[in-house]
Amino acid sequence: SGRNALDTLQDLASAVNHSLEAFGLPLRSVEEVRTFVGHGIRNLIDRSVPAGTDPATADGVFGEFRTYYAAHCSDTTAPYGGIPEVLTDLARAGVKMAIVSNKADFAVQDLTRRYFGDKIAVAVGAREDMPKKPAPDMVEYALARLGVTKAEAAYVGDSEVDVLTARNTGMDCLAVDWGFRARETLRGDGAERIFSTPQELMEAILG
């Protein structure tokens, strides 16, 4: 998942509130947006608009969000502390890495290039032709492009969607608690191995 590498929450929340405000709808707190994220941007908007909002208005908010977020997806976004160094070390050790995110593909490609350059070989975001996580399709596509089998790979994620995705793909799940969900939530969702720092995660990957 891309989210446990980049802290994108503030830019997502800003884009949600810009879009709600454009239609005269009440705004959402950053903490509310944190709980709405993970199932793709359409789901994020559907949860952000007030209950009972008519579909045409929700469509309008979604359109506004896509336009605004495309222009502002990196205003305050930055890698979590320690991530760039760990990615460099993993790349040096010959570990192949991919990002698979339910964010719109245009944003995933832009953010991956901007922040991770050539350290991340493959980036896959939400597209019309592939079911989103927790379906295994996007992960299987990324593995094929990396040229590795699921048995040779581990899935790193920070939410219940990621725990389920790993299970549906038949991969080892390495959960991290510095992203969008707390350790207790992840454990409740079935995560068995949970890491609190990028360094701990790297040590587990390199064994």
Coordinates of C-alpha atoms in Angstrom, one line a residue:
S1 CA 0.0 0.0 0.0
G2 CA 1.2 3.5 -0.7
R3 CA -0.3 5.0 2.4
N4 CA 2.1 3.5 4.8
A5 CA 5.0 5.2 2.9
L6 CA 3.4 8.7 2.3
D7 CA 1.4 10.7 4.8
T8 CA -1.4 11.9 2.4
L9 CA -4.1 12.6 5.0
Q10 CA -3.9 16.4 5.2
D11 CA -4.1 16.8 1.4
L12 CA -7.0 14.3 1.2
A13 CA -8.9 16.2 4.0
S14 CA -8.3 19.6 2.3
A15 CA -9.6 18.3 -1.0
V16 CA -12.6 16.7 0.6
N17 CA -13.5 20.0 2.4
H18 CA -12.8 22.2 -0.6
S19 CA -15.3 20.0 -2.6
L20 CA -17.9 19.9 0.1
E21 CA -17.7 23.7 0.6
A22 CA -18.1 24.2 -3.2
F23 CA -21.6 22.6 -2.8
G24 CA -22.5 24.3 0.4
L25 CA -22.2 21.1 2.4
P26 CA -20.8 20.8 6.0
L27 CA -17.1 20.1 6.3
R28 CA -15.4 17.1 7.8
S29 CA -12.6 16.9 10.4
V30 CA -9.3 15.4 9.5
E31 CA -10.0 12.5 12.0
E32 CA -13.3 11.8 10.2
V33 CA -11.5 11.7 6.8
R34 CA -8.9 9.4 8.3
T35 CA -11.7 6.8 9.1
F36 CA -13.3 7.2 5.6
V37 CA -10.1 6.5 3.6
G38 CA -9.0 3.1 2.3
H39 CA -11.8 2.0 -0.1
G40 CA -11.1 4.4 -2.9
I41 CA -11.9 8.1 -3.6
R42 CA -15.6 7.5 -4.7
N43 CA -16.2 5.8 -1.4
L44 CA -14.4 8.6 0.4
I45 CA -16.8 11.1 -1.1
D46 CA -19.9 9.0 -0.6
R47 CA -19.0 8.8 3.2
S48 CA -18.0 12.5 3.4
V49 CA -21.3 14.0 2.0
P50 CA -24.2 14.1 4.5
A51 CA -26.4 11.0 4.7
G52 CA -29.3 11.4 2.2
T53 CA -27.4 13.6 -0.2
D54 CA -28.9 13.2 -3.6
P55 CA -26.8 11.3 -6.2
A56 CA -26.4 14.3 -8.5
T57 CA -24.9 16.4 -5.8
A58 CA -22.6 13.5 -4.6
D59 CA -21.4 13.2 -8.3
G60 CA -20.7 16.9 -8.4
V61 CA -18.7 16.8 -5.2
F62 CA -16.7 13.8 -6.6
G63 CA -15.9 15.6 -9.8
E64 CA -14.7 18.6 -7.9
F65 CA -12.6 16.4 -5.6
R66 CA -10.9 14.7 -8.6
T67 CA -10.0 18.0 -10.2
Y68 CA -8.8 19.7 -7.0
Y69 CA -6.9 16.7 -5.7
A70 CA -5.1 16.2 -9.0
A71 CA -3.7 19.7 -8.6
H72 CA -3.1 19.6 -4.8
C73 CA -2.2 16.0 -4.0
S74 CA 1.3 17.0 -2.9
D75 CA 0.7 20.3 -1.1
T76 CA 1.6 18.9 2.3
T77 CA 2.1 15.2 1.5
A78 CA 5.5 13.9 2.5
P79 CA 7.0 10.5 3.3
Y80 CA 6.7 9.3 6.9
G81 CA 9.9 9.7 8.9
G82 CA 12.5 7.1 8.1
I83 CA 10.7 5.8 4.9
P84 CA 13.1 7.3 2.3
E85 CA 16.2 5.8 4.1
V86 CA 14.5 2.4 4.5
L87 CA 13.4 2.3 0.8
T88 CA 17.0 3.2 -0.2
D89 CA 18.4 0.4 2.0
L90 CA 15.9 -2.2 0.7
A91 CA 16.6 -1.2 -2.9
R92 CA 20.3 -1.6 -2.3
A93 CA 19.7 -5.0 -0.8
G94 CA 18.0 -6.0 -4.1
V95 CA 14.4 -6.0 -2.8
K96 CA 11.8 -5.3 -5.6
M97 CA 9.0 -3.0 -4.4
A98 CA 5.6 -2.0 -5.7
I99 CA 2.9 0.4 -4.5
V100 CA -0.7 -0.8 -4.7
S101 CA -3.3 1.8 -3.7
N102 CA -7.0 2.4 -3.9
K103 CA -6.3 6.0 -4.6
A104 CA -7.0 7.1 -8.2
D105 CA -4.2 5.8 -10.5
F106 CA -3.3 9.3 -11.7
A107 CA -2.5 10.4 -8.2
V108 CA -0.6 7.2 -7.4
Q109 CA 1.6 7.5 -10.4
D110 CA 2.3 11.2 -9.7
L111 CA 3.1 10.7 -6.0
T112 CA 5.2 7.6 -6.6
R113 CA 7.4 9.4 -9.2
R114 CA 7.6 12.5 -7.2
Y115 CA 8.6 11.0 -3.8
F116 CA 10.2 7.6 -4.6
G117 CA 11.6 7.9 -8.1
D118 CA 13.1 4.7 -9.3
K119 CA 13.1 2.9 -5.9
I120 CA 9.6 1.8 -6.6
A121 CA 9.5 -0.3 -9.8
V122 CA 5.8 -0.6 -10.1
A123 CA 2.8 1.6 -9.0
V124 CA -0.8 0.5 -9.4
G125 CA -3.7 2.8 -8.5
A126 CA -7.5 2.4 -8.9
R127 CA -8.5 1.9 -12.5
E128 CA -11.7 1.0 -14.2
D129 CA -10.5 -2.3 -15.6
M130 CA -9.5 -3.8 -12.2
P131 CA -11.4 -4.4 -9.0
K132 CA -10.0 -2.4 -6.0
K133 CA -8.4 -3.9 -2.9
P134 CA -9.3 -6.0 -1.0
A135 CA -9.8 -8.0 -4.2
P136 CA -6.4 -9.6 -5.1
D137 CA -6.3 -8.4 -8.7
M138 CA -4.2 -5.2 -8.3
V139 CA -1.6 -7.0 -6.2
E140 CA -1.4 -10.0 -8.6
Y141 CA -0.9 -7.5 -11.5
A142 CA 1.9 -5.8 -9.5
L143 CA 3.6 -9.1 -8.7
A144 CA 3.5 -10.1 -12.3
R145 CA 5.1 -6.9 -13.4
L146 CA 7.7 -7.3 -10.7
G147 CA 8.4 -10.8 -11.8
V148 CA 8.0 -12.4 -8.4
T149 CA 5.6 -15.0 -7.0
K150 CA 3.3 -14.3 -4.0
A151 CA 5.4 -16.9 -2.0
E152 CA 8.5 -14.8 -2.6
A153 CA 6.7 -11.6 -1.5
A154 CA 5.3 -9.9 1.5
Y155 CA 2.4 -7.4 1.6
V156 CA 2.9 -4.3 3.8
G157 CA -0.2 -2.3 4.8
D158 CA -1.8 -0.1 7.4
S159 CA -5.5 -0.8 7.4
E160 CA -8.2 -3.5 7.5
V161 CA -8.4 -3.3 3.7
D162 CA -4.8 -4.3 3.6
V163 CA -5.1 -7.2 6.0
L164 CA -8.0 -8.5 3.9
T165 CA -6.1 -7.9 0.6
A166 CA -3.1 -9.9 1.9
R167 CA -5.5 -12.7 3.0
N168 CA -7.3 -12.7 -0.4
T169 CA -4.0 -12.8 -2.3
G170 CA -2.6 -15.5 -0.1
M171 CA 0.4 -13.4 1.0
D172 CA 2.2 -12.8 4.3
C173 CA 0.9 -9.5 5.8
L174 CA 3.3 -7.1 7.6
A175 CA 1.0 -4.5 9.2
V176 CA 2.3 -1.1 10.3
D177 CA 0.7 1.2 12.9
W178 CA 2.0 4.6 11.8
G179 CA -0.6 5.0 9.0
F180 CA -4.3 5.4 9.0
R181 CA -5.3 2.8 11.7
A182 CA -4.1 2.2 15.3
R183 CA -2.4 -1.0 16.5
E184 CA -5.5 -2.2 18.4
T185 CA -7.7 -1.7 15.3
L186 CA -5.3 -3.7 13.1
R187 CA -5.1 -6.5 15.7
G188 CA -8.9 -6.6 15.8
D189 CA -8.9 -6.9 12.0
G190 CA -6.7 -10.0 12.2
A191 CA -3.2 -8.5 11.7
E192 CA -0.7 -10.8 13.4
R193 CA 2.6 -9.1 12.7
I194 CA 2.5 -5.3 13.4
F195 CA 5.5 -3.0 13.2
S196 CA 5.9 0.5 14.7
T197 CA 8.9 1.9 12.9
P198 CA 10.2 1.6 9.3
Q199 CA 13.4 0.2 10.7
E200 CA 11.6 -2.7 12.4
L201 CA 9.8 -3.4 9.2
M202 CA 13.0 -3.5 7.2
E203 CA 14.6 -5.9 9.6
A204 CA 11.7 -8.2 9.3
I205 CA 11.8 -8.0 5.4
L206 CA 15.5 -8.6 5.2
G207 CA 15.3 -11.4 7.9

